[in-house]
XYZ file of C-alpha atoms in Angstrom:
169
model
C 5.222 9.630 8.493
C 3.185 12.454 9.662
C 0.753 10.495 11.299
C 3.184 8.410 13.234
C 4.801 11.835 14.579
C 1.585 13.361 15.944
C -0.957 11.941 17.621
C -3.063 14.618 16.318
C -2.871 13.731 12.626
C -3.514 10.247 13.365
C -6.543 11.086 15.258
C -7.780 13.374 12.309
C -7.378 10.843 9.458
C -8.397 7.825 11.651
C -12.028 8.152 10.654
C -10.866 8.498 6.911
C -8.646 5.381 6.919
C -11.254 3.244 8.737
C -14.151 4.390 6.566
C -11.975 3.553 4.050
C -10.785 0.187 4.988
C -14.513 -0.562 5.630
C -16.187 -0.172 2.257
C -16.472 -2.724 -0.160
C -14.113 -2.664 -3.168
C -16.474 -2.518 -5.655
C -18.054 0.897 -3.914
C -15.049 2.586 -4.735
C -15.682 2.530 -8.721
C -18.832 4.055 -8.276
C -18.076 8.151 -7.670
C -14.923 7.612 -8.973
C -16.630 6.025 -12.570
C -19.038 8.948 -12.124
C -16.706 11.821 -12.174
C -14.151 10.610 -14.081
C -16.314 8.430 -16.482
C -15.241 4.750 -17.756
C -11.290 4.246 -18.448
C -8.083 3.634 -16.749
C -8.129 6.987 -14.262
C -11.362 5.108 -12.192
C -9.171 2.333 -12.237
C -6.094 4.148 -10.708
C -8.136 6.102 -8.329
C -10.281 3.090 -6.850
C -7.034 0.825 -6.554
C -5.168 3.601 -4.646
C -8.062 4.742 -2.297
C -8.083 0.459 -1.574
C -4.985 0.230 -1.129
C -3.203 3.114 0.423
C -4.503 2.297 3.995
C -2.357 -0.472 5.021
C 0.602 1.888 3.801
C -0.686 4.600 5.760
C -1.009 2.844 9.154
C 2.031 0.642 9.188
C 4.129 3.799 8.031
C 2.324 4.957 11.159
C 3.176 2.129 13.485
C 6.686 1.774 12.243
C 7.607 5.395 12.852
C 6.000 5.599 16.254
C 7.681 2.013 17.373
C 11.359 3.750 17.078
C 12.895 3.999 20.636
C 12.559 7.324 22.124
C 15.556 6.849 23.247
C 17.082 6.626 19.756
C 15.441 9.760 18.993
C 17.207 11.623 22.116
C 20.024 10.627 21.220
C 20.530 11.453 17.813
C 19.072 14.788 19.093
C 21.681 15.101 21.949
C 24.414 14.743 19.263
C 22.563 17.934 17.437
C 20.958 15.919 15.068
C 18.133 18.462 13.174
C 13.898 17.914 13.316
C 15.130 16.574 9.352
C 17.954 14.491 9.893
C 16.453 12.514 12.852
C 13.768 11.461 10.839
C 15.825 10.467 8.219
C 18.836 9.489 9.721
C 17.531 7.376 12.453
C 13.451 7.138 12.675
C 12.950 6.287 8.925
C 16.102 3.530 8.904
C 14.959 1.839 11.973
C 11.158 1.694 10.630
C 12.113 0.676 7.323
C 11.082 -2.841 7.890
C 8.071 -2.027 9.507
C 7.277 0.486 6.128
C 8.394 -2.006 3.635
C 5.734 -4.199 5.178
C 3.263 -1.646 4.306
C 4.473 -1.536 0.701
C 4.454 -5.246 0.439
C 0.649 -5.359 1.575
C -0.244 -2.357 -0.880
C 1.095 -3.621 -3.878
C -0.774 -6.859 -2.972
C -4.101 -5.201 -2.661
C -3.649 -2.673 -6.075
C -3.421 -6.687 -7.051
C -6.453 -7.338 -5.884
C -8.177 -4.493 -7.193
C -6.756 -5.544 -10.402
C -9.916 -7.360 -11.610
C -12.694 -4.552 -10.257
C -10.629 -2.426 -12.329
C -10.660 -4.076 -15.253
C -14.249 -4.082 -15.180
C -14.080 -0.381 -15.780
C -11.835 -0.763 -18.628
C -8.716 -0.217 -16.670
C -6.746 -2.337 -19.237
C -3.764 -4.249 -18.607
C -4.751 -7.717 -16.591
C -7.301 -6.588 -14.932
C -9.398 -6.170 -18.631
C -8.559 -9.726 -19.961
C -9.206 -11.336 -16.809
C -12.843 -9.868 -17.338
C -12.381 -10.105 -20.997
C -12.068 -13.913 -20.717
C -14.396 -14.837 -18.244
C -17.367 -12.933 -20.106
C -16.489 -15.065 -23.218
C -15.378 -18.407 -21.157
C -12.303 -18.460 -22.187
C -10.902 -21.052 -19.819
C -6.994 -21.530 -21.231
C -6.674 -17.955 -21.561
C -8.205 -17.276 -18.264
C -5.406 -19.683 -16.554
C -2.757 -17.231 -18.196
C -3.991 -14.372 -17.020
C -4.325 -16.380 -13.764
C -1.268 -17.194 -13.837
C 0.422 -13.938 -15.003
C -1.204 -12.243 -12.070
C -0.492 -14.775 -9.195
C 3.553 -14.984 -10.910
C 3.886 -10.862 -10.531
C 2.351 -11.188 -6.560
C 4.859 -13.797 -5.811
C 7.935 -12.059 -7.495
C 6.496 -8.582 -6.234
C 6.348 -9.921 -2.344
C 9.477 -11.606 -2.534
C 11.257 -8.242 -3.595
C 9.658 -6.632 -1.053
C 10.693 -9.299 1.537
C 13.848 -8.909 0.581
C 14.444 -5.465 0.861
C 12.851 -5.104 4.447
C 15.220 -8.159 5.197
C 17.892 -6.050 3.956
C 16.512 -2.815 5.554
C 16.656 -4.503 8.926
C 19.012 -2.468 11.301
C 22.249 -5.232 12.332
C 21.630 -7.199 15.899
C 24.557 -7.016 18.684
């Protein structure tokens, strides 16, 4: 939210968010596995830092995309710094945000199985748990577990930016 308020705070973590976007996912584990040792925190830590960028910059984009005019207004009417940004710049970006929640939840997904091969647990360990022992029916499971949560997860998601959406004249 920040970042879409001031053009200076999106300048600053810019170079942050693209070096972050740029690396590979599997060069996350490796100073997180080194301070923090093998387990679920690496885990946690590597599928946030993935993650958290598409969050970042559509909270960015939704928040700068509200009508200034909007804004003016609600100040005009002596609508507070507070309760113009969450009264009538968070509302009418809420679609735009929701978006970025959809597409972080379905990259912590994705880093699901890099995870797992630092003993993260959960899926993310028995998809790599059954592909180092060929476990083929198990494997489609697992498979299938993960694919069933990204389609329920993104349809939730969908749904509550539908519902979000501020009403058309």
């Amino acid at each position: 939210i920040w970042a879409g308020s001031s053009r200076r705070v999106e300048n600053a973590i810019a170079p942050v968010l693209d070096a972050l976007q740029t690396v590979p996912s599997f060069v996350y584990i490796i100073p997180v596995v080194m301070l923090f040792t093998v387990g679920a925190v690496p885990g946690i830590i590597a599928s946030v830092l993935y993650a958290i960028v598409p969050g970042i910059r559509l909270t960015a984009l939704g928040i700068r995309q509200v009508p200034t005019e909007t804004v003016e207004a609600a100040t005009a009417y002596g609508a507070t710094r507070a309760q113009s940004l969450f009264g009538v710049r968070i509302p009418l970006a809420a679609p735009t945000i929701m978006a970025g929640v959809n597409q972080v939840i379905m990259m912590v997904l994705a880093m699901i199985i890099i995870a797992g091969l630092v003993g993260s647990g959960a899926l993310g360990f028995e998809t790599v748990r059954v592909v180092k022992r060929s476990m083929t029916g198990l494997g489609f499971e697992v498979a299938i577990a993960v694919v069933t949560m990204a389609i329920i997860l993104d349809r939730l998601t969908q749904s509550w930016a539908e519902k979000l959406q501020p009403p058309t004249a």
